CSV table of C-alpha atoms in Angstrom, one decimal:
chain,number,residue,atom,x,y,z
I,30,MET,CA,-8.3,-14.5,6.8
I,31,ASP,CA,-4.8,-14.8,7.2
I,32,TRP,CA,-2.3,-11.2,6.8
I,33,THR,CA,0.7,-13.6,5.0
I,34,ILE,CA,-1.5,-13.6,2.0
I,35,PHE,CA,-1.9,-10.0,1.7
I,36,LEU,CA,1.7,-9.0,2.5
I,37,ALA,CA,2.6,-11.9,-0.7
I,38,LYS,CA,0.4,-9.5,-2.2
I,39,ALA,CA,2.1,-6.0,-1.4
I,40,GLN,CA,5.6,-6.8,-2.3
I,41,SER,CA,4.5,-9.1,-5.4
I,42,ASN,CA,2.6,-5.5,-6.6
I,43,LEU,CA,5.8,-3.4,-5.3
I,44,ARG,CA,8.3,-6.6,-7.9
I,45,VAL,CA,6.0,-5.8,-10.3
I,46,ALA,CA,5.8,-1.8,-10.0
I,47,ARG,CA,9.9,-2.1,-9.7
I,48,LEU,CA,9.5,-4.1,-13.4
I,49,ALA,CA,7.0,-1.3,-14.9
I,50,PHE,CA,9.7,1.2,-13.9
I,51,GLU,CA,12.5,-0.4,-15.2
I,52,ASN,CA,11.1,-1.0,-18.5
I,53,LYS,CA,10.2,2.2,-18.2
I,54,GLU,CA,6.2,1.1,-18.1
I,55,TYR,CA,5.3,4.1,-15.9
I,56,ASP,CA,1.1,4.1,-16.1
I,57,PRO,CA,1.5,0.6,-14.9
I,58,CYS,CA,4.3,1.4,-12.3
I,59,VAL,CA,2.3,3.5,-10.4
I,60,SER,CA,-0.7,1.4,-10.7
I,61,ARG,CA,0.9,-1.6,-8.5
I,62,ALA,CA,2.8,0.3,-6.2
I,63,TYR,CA,-1.0,1.9,-5.2
I,64,TYR,CA,-1.7,-1.9,-4.7
I,65,ALA,CA,1.4,-2.8,-2.8
I,66,VAL,CA,0.4,0.2,-0.7
I,67,PHE,CA,-3.3,-1.0,-0.1
I,68,HIS,CA,-2.4,-4.8,0.4
I,69,ALA,CA,-0.1,-3.7,2.8
I,70,GLU,CA,-2.5,-1.6,4.3
I,71,ILE,CA,-4.6,-4.8,4.8
I,72,ALA,CA,-1.9,-7.1,6.2
I,73,ALA,CA,-0.8,-4.8,8.8
I,74,LEU,CA,-5.2,-4.4,10.1
I,75,LEU,CA,-5.3,-8.0,10.1
I,76,PHE,CA,-1.7,-8.7,12.2
I,77,PHE,CA,-2.2,-5.8,14.5
I,78,THR,CA,-6.3,-5.5,15.1
I,79,ASP,CA,-9.1,-7.7,14.8
I,80,LEU,CA,-10.8,-6.7,12.0
I,81,ARG,CA,-12.1,-8.9,9.8
I,82,LEU,CA,-14.3,-8.2,6.4
I,83,ASP,CA,-15.6,-10.1,3.0
I,84,TYR,CA,-14.5,-7.0,1.0
I,85,TRP,CA,-11.9,-4.2,1.7
I,86,GLY,CA,-13.2,-1.7,0.4
I,87,HIS,CA,-10.5,1.2,-0.3
I,88,ASN,CA,-11.2,4.3,1.1
I,89,PHE,CA,-12.8,1.9,4.4
I,90,THR,CA,-9.3,0.2,4.9
I,91,GLN,CA,-7.4,3.5,4.5
I,92,ALA,CA,-9.1,5.4,6.8
I,93,GLU,CA,-8.8,2.4,9.5
I,94,PHE,CA,-5.4,1.3,9.0
I,95,ASN,CA,-4.6,5.5,9.7
I,96,ARG,CA,-7.0,5.6,12.4
I,97,ARG,CA,-6.4,2.5,14.0
I,98,LEU,CA,-2.8,2.1,13.3
I,99,LEU,CA,-1.5,5.2,12.9
I,100,ARG,CA,-3.1,7.2,15.3
I,101,GLU,CA,-4.5,5.3,18.2
I,102,ARG,CA,-1.6,3.0,18.6
I,103,LYS,CA,1.0,4.4,16.9
I,104,ILE,CA,2.4,1.3,15.2
I,105,PHE,CA,3.4,3.0,12.2
I,106,ALA,CA,5.3,6.6,11.6
I,107,SER,CA,2.4,9.7,10.5
I,108,GLU,CA,5.1,10.0,7.2
I,109,LEU,CA,3.1,6.9,5.9
I,110,VAL,CA,-0.7,8.7,6.5
I,111,ASP,CA,-0.7,10.2,3.1
I,112,SER,CA,1.1,7.3,1.2
I,113,HIS,CA,-2.4,5.7,0.4
I,114,ASN,CA,-4.1,8.9,-0.9
I,115,ILE,CA,-1.5,10.0,-3.3
I,116,LEU,CA,-0.9,6.9,-4.6
I,117,ALA,CA,-4.6,6.6,-5.3
I,118,GLY,CA,-4.7,9.4,-7.3
I,119,ARG,CA,-1.4,8.4,-8.9
I,120,ARG,CA,-3.5,5.8,-9.9
I,121,ARG,CA,-6.7,6.7,-11.3
I,122,VAL,CA,-4.9,9.6,-13.5
I,123,ALA,CA,-2.8,5.9,-14.7
I,124,ASP,CA,-5.4,4.3,-15.2
I,125,TYR,CA,-8.3,6.4,-16.7
I,126,GLY,CA,-6.2,9.9,-17.4
I,127,LEU,CA,-6.0,10.6,-21.1
I,128,GLY,CA,-2.5,11.8,-19.8
I,129,ARG,CA,0.7,9.9,-19.4
I,130,THR,CA,2.6,9.2,-16.2
I,131,SER,CA,6.3,10.8,-16.0
I,132,GLU,CA,9.3,9.2,-14.9
I,133,THR,CA,9.1,11.5,-11.9
I,134,VAL,CA,6.3,10.1,-10.8
I,135,ALA,CA,6.5,7.0,-11.8
I,136,ARG,CA,9.9,7.0,-9.1
I,137,ARG,CA,8.4,8.7,-6.3
I,138,GLY,CA,5.2,6.1,-6.7
I,139,VAL,CA,7.5,2.9,-6.7
I,140,ALA,CA,9.9,4.7,-3.6
I,141,LYS,CA,6.3,6.0,-1.2
I,142,ALA,CA,5.2,2.4,-2.0
I,143,GLU,CA,8.8,0.6,-0.7
I,144,THR,CA,8.8,2.6,2.3
I,145,PHE,CA,5.1,1.9,2.9
I,146,VAL,CA,5.9,-1.9,2.4
I,147,GLN,CA,8.9,-2.3,4.1
I,148,ALA,CA,7.2,-0.1,6.9
I,149,VAL,CA,4.4,-3.2,7.4
I,150,GLN,CA,6.7,-5.9,7.2
I,151,THR,CA,9.6,-4.7,9.6
I,152,LYS,CA,7.0,-3.9,12.2
I,153,ILE,CA,5.1,-7.3,11.2
I,154,GLU,CA,8.4,-8.9,12.0
I,155,GLU,CA,9.3,-7.1,15.1
I,156,LYS,CA,5.8,-8.7,16.7
I,157,SER,CA,6.6,-12.0,15.3
């Protein structure tokens, strides 16, 4: 499995999240911000560990990222530990909820995704 594919997916989702935010499409913005983080987690796991899966479950991926790369190896800052869960909750509301995502929530979601994707990209570049 090639980590570069998942890092490219993370970057693509982040670009789409930004575009959605700029166009006041806050539900899709939050959804894409979540997927930017999810794909960045997979890229990091593929780059820094020997974990290889045919299917990347969302909860499993987040748990393994936190366990292997935050707690055990301390590759990433602990500030990233809740990014996945926060954005997953926001995505569920955006994708399936009856309400609409606010501009403030969307802005925070994009910022959280930007921080996460940038952290993964930077650490990979440092080790490449």
